[in-house]
Coordinates of C-alpha atoms in Angstrom, one line a residue:
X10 CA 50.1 47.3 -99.6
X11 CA 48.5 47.4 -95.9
X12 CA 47.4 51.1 -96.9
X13 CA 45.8 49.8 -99.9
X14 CA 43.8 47.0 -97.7
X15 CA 42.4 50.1 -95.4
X16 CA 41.4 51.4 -98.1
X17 CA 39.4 48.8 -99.1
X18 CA 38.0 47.9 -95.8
X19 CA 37.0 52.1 -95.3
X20 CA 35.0 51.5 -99.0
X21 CA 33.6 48.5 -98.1
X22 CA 32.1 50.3 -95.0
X23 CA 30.4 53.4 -96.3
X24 CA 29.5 51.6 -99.4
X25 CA 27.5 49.0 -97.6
X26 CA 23.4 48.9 -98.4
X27 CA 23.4 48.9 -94.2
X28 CA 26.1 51.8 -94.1
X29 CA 23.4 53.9 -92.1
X30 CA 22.3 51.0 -89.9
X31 CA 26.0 50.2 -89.1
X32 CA 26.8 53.6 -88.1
X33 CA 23.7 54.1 -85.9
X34 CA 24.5 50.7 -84.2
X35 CA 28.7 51.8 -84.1
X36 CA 27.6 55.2 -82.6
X37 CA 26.0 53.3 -79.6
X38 CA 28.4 50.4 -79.1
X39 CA 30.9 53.4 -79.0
X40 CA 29.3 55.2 -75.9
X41 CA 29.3 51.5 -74.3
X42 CA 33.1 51.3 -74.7
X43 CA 33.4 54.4 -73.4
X44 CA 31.6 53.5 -70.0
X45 CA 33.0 50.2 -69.9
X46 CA 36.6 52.3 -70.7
X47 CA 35.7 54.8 -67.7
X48 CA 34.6 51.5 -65.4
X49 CA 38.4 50.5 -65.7
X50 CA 40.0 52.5 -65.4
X51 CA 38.1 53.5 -62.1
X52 CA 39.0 49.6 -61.1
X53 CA 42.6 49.9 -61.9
X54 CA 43.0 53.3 -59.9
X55 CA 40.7 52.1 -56.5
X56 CA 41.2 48.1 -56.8
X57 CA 45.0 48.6 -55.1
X58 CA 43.1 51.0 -52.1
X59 CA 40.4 48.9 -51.3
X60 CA 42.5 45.7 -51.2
X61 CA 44.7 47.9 -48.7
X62 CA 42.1 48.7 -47.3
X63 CA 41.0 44.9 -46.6
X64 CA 44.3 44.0 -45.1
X65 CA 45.1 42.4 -48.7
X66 CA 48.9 42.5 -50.4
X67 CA 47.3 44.4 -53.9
X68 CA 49.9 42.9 -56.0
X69 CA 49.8 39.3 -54.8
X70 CA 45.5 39.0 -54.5
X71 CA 45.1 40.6 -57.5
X72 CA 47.8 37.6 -59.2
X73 CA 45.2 35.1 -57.4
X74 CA 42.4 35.6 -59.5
X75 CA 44.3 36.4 -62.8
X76 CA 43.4 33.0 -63.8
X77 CA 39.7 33.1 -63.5
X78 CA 39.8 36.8 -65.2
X79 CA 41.9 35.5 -68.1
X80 CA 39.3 32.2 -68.7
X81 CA 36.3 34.8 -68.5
X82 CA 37.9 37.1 -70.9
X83 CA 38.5 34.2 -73.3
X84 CA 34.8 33.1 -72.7
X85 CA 33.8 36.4 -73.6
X86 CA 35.8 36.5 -76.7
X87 CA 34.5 33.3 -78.3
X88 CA 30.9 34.4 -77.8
X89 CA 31.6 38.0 -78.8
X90 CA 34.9 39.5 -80.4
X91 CA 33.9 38.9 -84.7
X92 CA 37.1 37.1 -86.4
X93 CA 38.3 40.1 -88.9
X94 CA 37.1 39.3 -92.1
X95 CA 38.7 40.4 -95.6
X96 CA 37.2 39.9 -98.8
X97 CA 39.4 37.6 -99.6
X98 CA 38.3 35.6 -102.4
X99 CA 38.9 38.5 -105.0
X100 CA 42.2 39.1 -103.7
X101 CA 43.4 36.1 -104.4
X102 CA 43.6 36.7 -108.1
X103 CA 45.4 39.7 -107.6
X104 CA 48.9 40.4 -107.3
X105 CA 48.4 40.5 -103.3
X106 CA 51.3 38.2 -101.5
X107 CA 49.2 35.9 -99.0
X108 CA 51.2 36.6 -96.2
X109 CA 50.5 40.3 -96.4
X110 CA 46.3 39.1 -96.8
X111 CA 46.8 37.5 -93.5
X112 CA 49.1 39.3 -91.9
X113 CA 46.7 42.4 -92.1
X114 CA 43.3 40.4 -91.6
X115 CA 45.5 39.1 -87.9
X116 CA 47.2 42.4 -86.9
X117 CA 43.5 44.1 -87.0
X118 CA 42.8 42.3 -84.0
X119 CA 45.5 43.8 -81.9
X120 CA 43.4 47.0 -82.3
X121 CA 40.6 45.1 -81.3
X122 CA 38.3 46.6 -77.8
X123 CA 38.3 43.3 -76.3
X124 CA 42.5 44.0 -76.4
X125 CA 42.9 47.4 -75.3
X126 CA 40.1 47.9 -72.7
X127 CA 42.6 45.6 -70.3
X128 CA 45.4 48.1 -70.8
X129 CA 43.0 50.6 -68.5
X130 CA 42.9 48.8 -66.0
X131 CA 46.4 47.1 -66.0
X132 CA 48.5 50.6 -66.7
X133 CA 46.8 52.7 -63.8
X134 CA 47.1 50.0 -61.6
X135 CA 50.6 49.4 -62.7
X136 CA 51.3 52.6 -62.0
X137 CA 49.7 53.1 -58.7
X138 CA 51.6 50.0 -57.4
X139 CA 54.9 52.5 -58.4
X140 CA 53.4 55.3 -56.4
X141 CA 53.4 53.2 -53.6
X142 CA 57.0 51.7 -53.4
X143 CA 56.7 48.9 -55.9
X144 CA 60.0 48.3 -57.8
X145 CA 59.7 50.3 -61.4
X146 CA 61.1 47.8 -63.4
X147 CA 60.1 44.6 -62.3
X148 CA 56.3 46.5 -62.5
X149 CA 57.3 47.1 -65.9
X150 CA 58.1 43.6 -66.6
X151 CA 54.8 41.8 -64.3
X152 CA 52.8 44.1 -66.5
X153 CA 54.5 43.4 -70.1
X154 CA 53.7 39.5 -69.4
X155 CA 50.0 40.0 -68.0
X156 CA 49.3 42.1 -71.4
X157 CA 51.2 39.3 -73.8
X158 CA 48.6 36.5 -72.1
X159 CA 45.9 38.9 -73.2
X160 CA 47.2 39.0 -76.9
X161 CA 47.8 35.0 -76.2
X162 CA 44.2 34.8 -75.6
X163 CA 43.3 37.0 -78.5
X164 CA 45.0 34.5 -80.6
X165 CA 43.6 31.3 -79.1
X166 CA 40.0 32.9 -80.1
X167 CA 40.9 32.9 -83.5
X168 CA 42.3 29.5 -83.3
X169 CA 39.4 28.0 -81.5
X170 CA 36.8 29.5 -83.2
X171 CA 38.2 27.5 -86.4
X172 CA 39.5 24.5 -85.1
X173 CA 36.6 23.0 -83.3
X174 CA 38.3 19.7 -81.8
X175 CA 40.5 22.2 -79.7
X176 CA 37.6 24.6 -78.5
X177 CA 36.0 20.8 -77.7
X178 CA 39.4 20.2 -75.4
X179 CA 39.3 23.7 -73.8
X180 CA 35.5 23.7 -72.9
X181 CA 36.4 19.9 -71.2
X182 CA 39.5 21.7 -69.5
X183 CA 37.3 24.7 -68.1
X184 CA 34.4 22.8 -67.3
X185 CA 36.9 20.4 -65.5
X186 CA 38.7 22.8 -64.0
X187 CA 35.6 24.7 -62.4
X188 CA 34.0 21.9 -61.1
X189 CA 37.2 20.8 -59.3
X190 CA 36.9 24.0 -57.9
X191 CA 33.7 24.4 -56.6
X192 CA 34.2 21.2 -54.9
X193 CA 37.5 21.7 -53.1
X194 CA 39.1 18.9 -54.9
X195 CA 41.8 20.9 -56.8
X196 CA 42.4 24.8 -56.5
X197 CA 44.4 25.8 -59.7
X198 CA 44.9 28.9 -58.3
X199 CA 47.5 27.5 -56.0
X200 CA 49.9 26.7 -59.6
X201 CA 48.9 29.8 -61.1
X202 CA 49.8 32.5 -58.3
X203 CA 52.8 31.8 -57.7
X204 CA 53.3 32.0 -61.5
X205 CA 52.1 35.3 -62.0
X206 CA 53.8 36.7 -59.0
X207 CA 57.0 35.5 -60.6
X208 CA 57.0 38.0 -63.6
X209 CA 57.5 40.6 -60.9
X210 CA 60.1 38.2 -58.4
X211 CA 62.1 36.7 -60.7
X212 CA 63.6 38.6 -63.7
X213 CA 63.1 37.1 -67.4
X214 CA 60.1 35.0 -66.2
X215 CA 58.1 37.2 -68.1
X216 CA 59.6 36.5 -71.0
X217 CA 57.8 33.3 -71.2
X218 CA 54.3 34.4 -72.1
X219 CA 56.1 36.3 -74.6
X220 CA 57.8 33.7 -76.5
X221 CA 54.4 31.6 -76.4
X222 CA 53.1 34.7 -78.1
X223 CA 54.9 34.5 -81.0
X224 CA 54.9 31.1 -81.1
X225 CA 51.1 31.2 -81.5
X226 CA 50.9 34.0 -83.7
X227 CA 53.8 31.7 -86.2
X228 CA 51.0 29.0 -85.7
X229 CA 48.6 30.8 -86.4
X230 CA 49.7 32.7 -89.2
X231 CA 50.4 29.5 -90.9
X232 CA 47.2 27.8 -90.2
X233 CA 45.4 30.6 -91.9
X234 CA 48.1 30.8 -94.8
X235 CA 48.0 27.2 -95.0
X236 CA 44.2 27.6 -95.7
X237 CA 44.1 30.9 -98.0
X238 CA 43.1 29.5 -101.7
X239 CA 40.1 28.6 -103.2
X240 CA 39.9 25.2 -104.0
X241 CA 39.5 23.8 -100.5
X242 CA 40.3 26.7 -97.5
X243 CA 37.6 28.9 -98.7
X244 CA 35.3 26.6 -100.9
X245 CA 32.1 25.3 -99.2
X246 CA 32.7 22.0 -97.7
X247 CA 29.9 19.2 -98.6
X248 CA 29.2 16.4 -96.7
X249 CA 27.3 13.1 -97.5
X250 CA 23.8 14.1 -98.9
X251 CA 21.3 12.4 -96.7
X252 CA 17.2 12.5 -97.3
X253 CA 15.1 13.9 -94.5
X254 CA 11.4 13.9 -95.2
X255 CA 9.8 14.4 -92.1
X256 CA 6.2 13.8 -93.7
X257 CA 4.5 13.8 -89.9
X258 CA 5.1 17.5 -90.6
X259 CA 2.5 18.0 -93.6
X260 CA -0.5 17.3 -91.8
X261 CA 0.2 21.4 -90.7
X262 CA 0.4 22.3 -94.3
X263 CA 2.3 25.5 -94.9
X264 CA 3.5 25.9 -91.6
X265 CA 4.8 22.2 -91.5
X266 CA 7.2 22.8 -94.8
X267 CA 8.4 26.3 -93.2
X268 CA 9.3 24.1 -90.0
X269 CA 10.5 21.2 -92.0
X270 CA 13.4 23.9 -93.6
X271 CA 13.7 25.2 -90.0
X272 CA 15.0 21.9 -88.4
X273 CA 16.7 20.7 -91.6
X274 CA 18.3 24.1 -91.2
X275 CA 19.4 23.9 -87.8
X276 CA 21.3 20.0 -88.4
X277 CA 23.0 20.3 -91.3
X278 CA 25.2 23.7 -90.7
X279 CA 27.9 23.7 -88.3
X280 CA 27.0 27.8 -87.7
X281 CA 23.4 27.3 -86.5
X282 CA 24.2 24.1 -84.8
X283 CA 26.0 26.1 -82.3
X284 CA 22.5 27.7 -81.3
X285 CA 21.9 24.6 -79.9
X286 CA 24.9 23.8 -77.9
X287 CA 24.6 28.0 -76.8
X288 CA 21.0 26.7 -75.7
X289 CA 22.3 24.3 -73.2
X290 CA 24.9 26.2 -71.9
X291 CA 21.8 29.1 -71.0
X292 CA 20.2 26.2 -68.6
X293 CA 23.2 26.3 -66.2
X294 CA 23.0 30.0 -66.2
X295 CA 21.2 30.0 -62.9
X296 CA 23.7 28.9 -61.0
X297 CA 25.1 32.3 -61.2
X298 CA 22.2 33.8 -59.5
X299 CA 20.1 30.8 -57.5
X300 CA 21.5 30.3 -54.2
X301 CA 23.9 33.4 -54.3
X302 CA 23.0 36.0 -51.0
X303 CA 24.9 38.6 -52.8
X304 CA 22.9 38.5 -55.6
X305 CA 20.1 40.7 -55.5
X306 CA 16.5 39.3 -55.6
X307 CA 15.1 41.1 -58.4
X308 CA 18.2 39.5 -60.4
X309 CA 16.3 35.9 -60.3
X310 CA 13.9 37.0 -63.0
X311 CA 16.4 37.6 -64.7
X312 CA 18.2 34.4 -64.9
X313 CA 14.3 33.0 -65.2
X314 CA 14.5 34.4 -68.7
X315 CA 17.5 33.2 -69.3
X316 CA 17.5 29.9 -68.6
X317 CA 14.3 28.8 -70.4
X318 CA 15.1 31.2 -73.2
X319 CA 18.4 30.4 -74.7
X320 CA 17.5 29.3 -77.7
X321 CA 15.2 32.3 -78.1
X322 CA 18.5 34.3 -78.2
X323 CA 20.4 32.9 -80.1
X324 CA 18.3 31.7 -82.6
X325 CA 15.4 33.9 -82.7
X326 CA 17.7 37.4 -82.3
X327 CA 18.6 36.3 -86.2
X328 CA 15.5 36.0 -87.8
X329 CA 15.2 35.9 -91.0
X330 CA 19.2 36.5 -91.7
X331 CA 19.2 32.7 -90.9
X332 CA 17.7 32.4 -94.9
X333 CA 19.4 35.7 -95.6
X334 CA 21.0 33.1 -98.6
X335 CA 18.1 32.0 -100.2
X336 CA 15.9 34.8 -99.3
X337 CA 15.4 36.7 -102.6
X338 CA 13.9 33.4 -103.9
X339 CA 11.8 32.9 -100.8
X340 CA 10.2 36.2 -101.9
X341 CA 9.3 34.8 -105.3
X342 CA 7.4 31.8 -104.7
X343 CA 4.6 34.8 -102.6
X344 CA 5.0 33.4 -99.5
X345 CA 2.5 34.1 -97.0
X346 CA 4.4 36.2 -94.4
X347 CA 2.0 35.0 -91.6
X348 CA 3.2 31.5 -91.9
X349 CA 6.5 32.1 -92.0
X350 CA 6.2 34.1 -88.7
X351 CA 4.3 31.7 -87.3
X352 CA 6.5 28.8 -87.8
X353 CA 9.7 30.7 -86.5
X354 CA 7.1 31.3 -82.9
X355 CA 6.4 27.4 -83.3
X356 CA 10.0 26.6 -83.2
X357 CA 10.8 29.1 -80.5
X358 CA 8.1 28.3 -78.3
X359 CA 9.0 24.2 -78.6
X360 CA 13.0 25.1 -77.4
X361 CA 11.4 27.1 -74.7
X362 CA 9.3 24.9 -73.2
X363 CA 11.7 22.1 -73.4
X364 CA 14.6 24.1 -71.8
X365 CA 11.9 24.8 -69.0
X366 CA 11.4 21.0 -68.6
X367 CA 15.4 20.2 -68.7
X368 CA 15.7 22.9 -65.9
X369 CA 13.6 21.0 -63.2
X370 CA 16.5 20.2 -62.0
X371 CA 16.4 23.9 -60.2
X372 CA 13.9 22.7 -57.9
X373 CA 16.8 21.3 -55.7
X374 CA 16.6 25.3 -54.9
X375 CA 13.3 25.3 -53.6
X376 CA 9.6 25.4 -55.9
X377 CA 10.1 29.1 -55.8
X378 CA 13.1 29.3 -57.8
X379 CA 11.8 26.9 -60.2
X380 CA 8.4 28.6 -60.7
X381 CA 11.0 32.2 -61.3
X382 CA 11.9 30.0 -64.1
X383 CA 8.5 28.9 -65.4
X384 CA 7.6 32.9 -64.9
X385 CA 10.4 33.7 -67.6
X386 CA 9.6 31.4 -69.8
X387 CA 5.6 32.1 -69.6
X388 CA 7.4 35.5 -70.6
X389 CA 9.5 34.2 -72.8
X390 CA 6.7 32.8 -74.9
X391 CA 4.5 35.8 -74.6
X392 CA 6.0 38.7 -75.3
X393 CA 10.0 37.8 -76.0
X394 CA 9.0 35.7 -79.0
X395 CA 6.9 38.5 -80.9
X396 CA 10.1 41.0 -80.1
X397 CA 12.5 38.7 -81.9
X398 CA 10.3 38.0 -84.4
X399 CA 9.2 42.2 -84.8
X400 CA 13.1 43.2 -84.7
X401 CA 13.6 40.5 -87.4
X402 CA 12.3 42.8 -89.8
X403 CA 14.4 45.5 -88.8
X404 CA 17.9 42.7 -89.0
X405 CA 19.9 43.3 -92.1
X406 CA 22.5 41.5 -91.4
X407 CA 22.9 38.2 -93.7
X408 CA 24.5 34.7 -92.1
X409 CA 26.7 33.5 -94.3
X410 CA 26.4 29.6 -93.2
X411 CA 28.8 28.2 -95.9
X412 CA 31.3 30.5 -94.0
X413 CA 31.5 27.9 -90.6
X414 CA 34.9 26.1 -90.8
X415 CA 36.1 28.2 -93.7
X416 CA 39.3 30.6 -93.1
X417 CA 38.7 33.9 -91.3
X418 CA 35.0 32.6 -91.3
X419 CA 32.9 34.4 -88.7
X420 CA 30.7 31.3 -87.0
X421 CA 29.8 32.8 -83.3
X422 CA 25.8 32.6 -83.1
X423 CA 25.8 35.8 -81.3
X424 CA 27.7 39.0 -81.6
X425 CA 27.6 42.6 -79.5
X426 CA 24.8 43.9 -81.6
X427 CA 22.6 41.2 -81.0
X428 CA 23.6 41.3 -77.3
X429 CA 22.2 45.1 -77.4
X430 CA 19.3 44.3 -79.2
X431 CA 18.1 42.0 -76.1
X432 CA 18.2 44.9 -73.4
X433 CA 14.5 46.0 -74.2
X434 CA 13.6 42.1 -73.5
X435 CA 15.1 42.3 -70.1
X436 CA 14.6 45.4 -68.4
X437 CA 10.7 45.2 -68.5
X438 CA 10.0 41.9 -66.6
X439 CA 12.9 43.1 -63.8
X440 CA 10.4 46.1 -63.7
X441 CA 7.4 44.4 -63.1
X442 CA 9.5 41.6 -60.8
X443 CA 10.8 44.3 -58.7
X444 CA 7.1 46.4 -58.4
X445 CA 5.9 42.8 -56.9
X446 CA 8.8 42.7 -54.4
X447 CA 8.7 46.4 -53.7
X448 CA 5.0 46.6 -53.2
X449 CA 3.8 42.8 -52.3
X450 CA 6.1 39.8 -52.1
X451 CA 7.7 37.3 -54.7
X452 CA 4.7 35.8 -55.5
X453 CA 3.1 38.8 -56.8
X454 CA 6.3 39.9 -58.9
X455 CA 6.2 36.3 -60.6
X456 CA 2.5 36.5 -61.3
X457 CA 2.8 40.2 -63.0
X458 CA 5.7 38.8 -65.1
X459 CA 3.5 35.5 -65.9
X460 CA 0.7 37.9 -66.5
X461 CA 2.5 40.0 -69.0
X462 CA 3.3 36.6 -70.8
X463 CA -0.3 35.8 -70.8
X464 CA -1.3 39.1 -71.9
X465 CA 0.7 38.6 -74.8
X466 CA -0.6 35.4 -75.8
X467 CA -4.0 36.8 -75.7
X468 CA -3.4 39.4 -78.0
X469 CA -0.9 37.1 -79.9
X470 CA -3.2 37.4 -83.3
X471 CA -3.0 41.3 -83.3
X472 CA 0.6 41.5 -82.6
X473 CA 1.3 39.4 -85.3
X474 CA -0.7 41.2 -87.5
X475 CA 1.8 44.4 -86.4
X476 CA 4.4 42.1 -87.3
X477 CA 3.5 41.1 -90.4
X478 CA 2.9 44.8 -92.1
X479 CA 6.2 45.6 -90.8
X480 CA 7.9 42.8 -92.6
X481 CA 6.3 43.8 -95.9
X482 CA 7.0 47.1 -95.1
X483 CA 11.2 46.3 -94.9
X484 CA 10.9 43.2 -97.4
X485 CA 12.7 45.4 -99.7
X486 CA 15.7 47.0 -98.1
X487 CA 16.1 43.8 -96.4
X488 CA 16.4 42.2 -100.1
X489 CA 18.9 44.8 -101.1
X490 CA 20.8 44.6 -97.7
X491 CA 21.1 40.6 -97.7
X492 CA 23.1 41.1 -101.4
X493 CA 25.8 42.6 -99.2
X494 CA 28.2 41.9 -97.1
X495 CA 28.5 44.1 -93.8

């Protein structure tokens, strides 16, 4: 049965109208996993020499910040790792078992990257540690529990990413938990040390993590089980109709009712709610960089862009797959492709702008940091916006919104190809940020940053223009593309 679901999965693949786009895009996320394999592996060789090398126990400093890198890994999954998806509604009137339908759909993710890429680091520093004295066994045993909390996490993605009251709990508990810590009041690291340092002290400690393993997997095997038919679990859920005219929008004609869908869009489905919530988050981004000496100067542009342009990617990276579900009609009623454009700008350029006015708070920094972030979104506005909106004719990938709370529904707002897609955005305003540094001061890097997003505002007719023949020129195979599934 299992070899009959791969199968179907390898069909559903190279059968797909965006078969050639998924490769292309497979071919380079592969070379990334490969550098990202090499990276560590080169950590989990080196990381037990240099902490030597620091006058640092390897084994017990490493156990100190296992919390932090367990959290961040998490993080990373709920904003990246895809939920594994079957085609399940078909199956289910078939002679398929359901717990063979979710058993497969939750043992793809132990093959997942976001799993195995620990194991490079965690086995060659395992096996350094052994090289240098470290008891064999109880190795074997410290590193069989730190890879069942990385499967534990694997599995609390997939729960939280469908139950949303308990990713509202753990985003209290981490936001609770970091603040504490950045203000000395409570170091958890201080519980969880001594905890991890067990699995190699104590014998049959790490048997804990384990069990809690499989008791997560049970729960969430049922859950999804639970879930699996098609009256309810995977049926669209419909809330109380309400009426939303917004008539102050007609006064801009066509580019009021394209805005009018836009917002009506954006509050009634769970998915592209979550582009707002993602927006907010983006304003504290920042902190990462502001204020930090070991960060490099030519990195503040950087977080510039990011903190007044959140919503610019997260929403605008998915335009038009946002009305991938209604799009064939859109293209019947001859809708002018200029508006349409233009109202997606409107909308992105609005979010900017207000993220630039919540983030005065930076000026606690200094005026200099917040006019870095004024610089990004000037940027943002200028030339960021006509990249979404140009690679949004090249996006086949349709957005499913009915698919939100539904089981093995896929609801992240961004995913790894997305991420990739935003590297052109970024590494041309660090260029001209660090040609002002290198040849002038800050002032000057800001100005040619500000100046490109000027520039592209000038020319903001012409571009669009460019835009606009390239979205009739793909209205097509985008068409085709959106009556698939990837």
């Amino acid at each position: 049965m299992i070899k009959k679901f791969i199968y179907l999965e390898w069909k559903a693949f190279i059968r797909s109208a965006s078969f050639g786009k998924n490769l292309a895009m497979k071919i380079i996320i592969g070379f990334f996993m490969i550098y990202f394999s090499l990276i560590f592996i080169g950590m989990g060789v080196g990381a037990f020499y240099v902490l030597k090398d620091m006058k640092l126990e390897p084994l017990v400093t490493v156990n100190k910040f296992l919390i932090y890198y367990f959290l961040f890994d998490l993080i990373i999954r709920l904003l990246m790792q895809s939920i594994p998806v079957l085609n399940i509604k078909p199956l289910l009137v078939l002679p398929f078992k359901k717990p063979t339908i979710v058993h497969f759909s939750l043992g793809k993710t132990a093959l997942s990257f976001f799993n195995w890429i620990h194991a490079l680091f965690f086995i060659p520093f395992s096996v350094v540690l052994i090289l240098n004295g470290y008891d064999v066994v109880e190795i074997v045993f410290w590193h069989l529990g730190i890879m069942a909390i990385i499967y534990i996490n694997n599995f609390l993605n997939i729960i939280l990413s469908n139950i949303d009251k308990l990713f509202v709990v753990f985003a209290g508990i981490v936001l609770a938990l970091g603040g504490a810590h950045y203000y000395n009041i409570f170091d958890i690291t201080l519980f969880t040390t001594p905890f991890f340092q067990s699995f190699y002290d104590i014998d049959g400690v790490f048997l804990i993590p384990i069990l809690v393993l499989a008791g997560l997997y049970v729960f969430t095997f049922k859950y999804f089980k639970k879930n699996l038919y098609l009256d309810a679990g995977l049926s669209v859920k419909h809330d109380i109709a309400s009426t939303e005219n917004l008539t102050w929008l007609n006064q801009f004609g066509t580019l009021g009712t394209f805005l009018k869908n836009d917002i009506k869009l954006i509050k009634r489905n769970k998915r592209s709610k979550t582009t707002i919530f993602m927006s907010v988050l983006f304003l504290f981004y920042g902190f990462i960089f502001f204020g930090n000496s070991h960060q490099p100067a030519v990195m503040h542009i950087f977080a510039g862009i990011f903190v007044s342009g959140g919503f610019l990617f997260v929403f605008g990276q998915f335009v038009p797959s946002w009305d991938s579900s209604y799009y064939q009609l859109l293209m019947t009623q001859n809708v002018p492709y200029r508006g349409y454009i233009t109202s997606k700008w409107w909308l992105i350029v609005i979010a900017t702008f207000v993220s630039t006015i919540l983030a005065s708070f930076y000026i606690f920094y200094g005026w200099e940091v917040y006019l870095t972030i004024v610089a990004g979104a000037i940027y943002n506005i200028g030339v960021n916006s006509h990249l979404v909106l140009l690679g949004g004719a090249f996006t086949k990938t349709p957005i499913d919104l009915s698919n939100a709370g539904g089981a093995f529904g896929d609801k992240k707002a961004f995913n790894v190809n997305a991420m990739l897609l935003t590297l052109p955005k970024i590494v041309l305003p660090l260029l001209l940020y660090w040609l002002g540094l290198h040849f002038g001061s800050k002032p000057i890097g800001l100005s040619l940053v500000a100046g490109a997003g000027v520039l592209g505002f000038i020319f903001k007719e012409k571009v669009f223009s460019l835009i606009e023949k390239r979205y009739k020129m793909e209205k097509y195979s985008t068409i085709s593309a959106y009556k698939q599934k990837n």
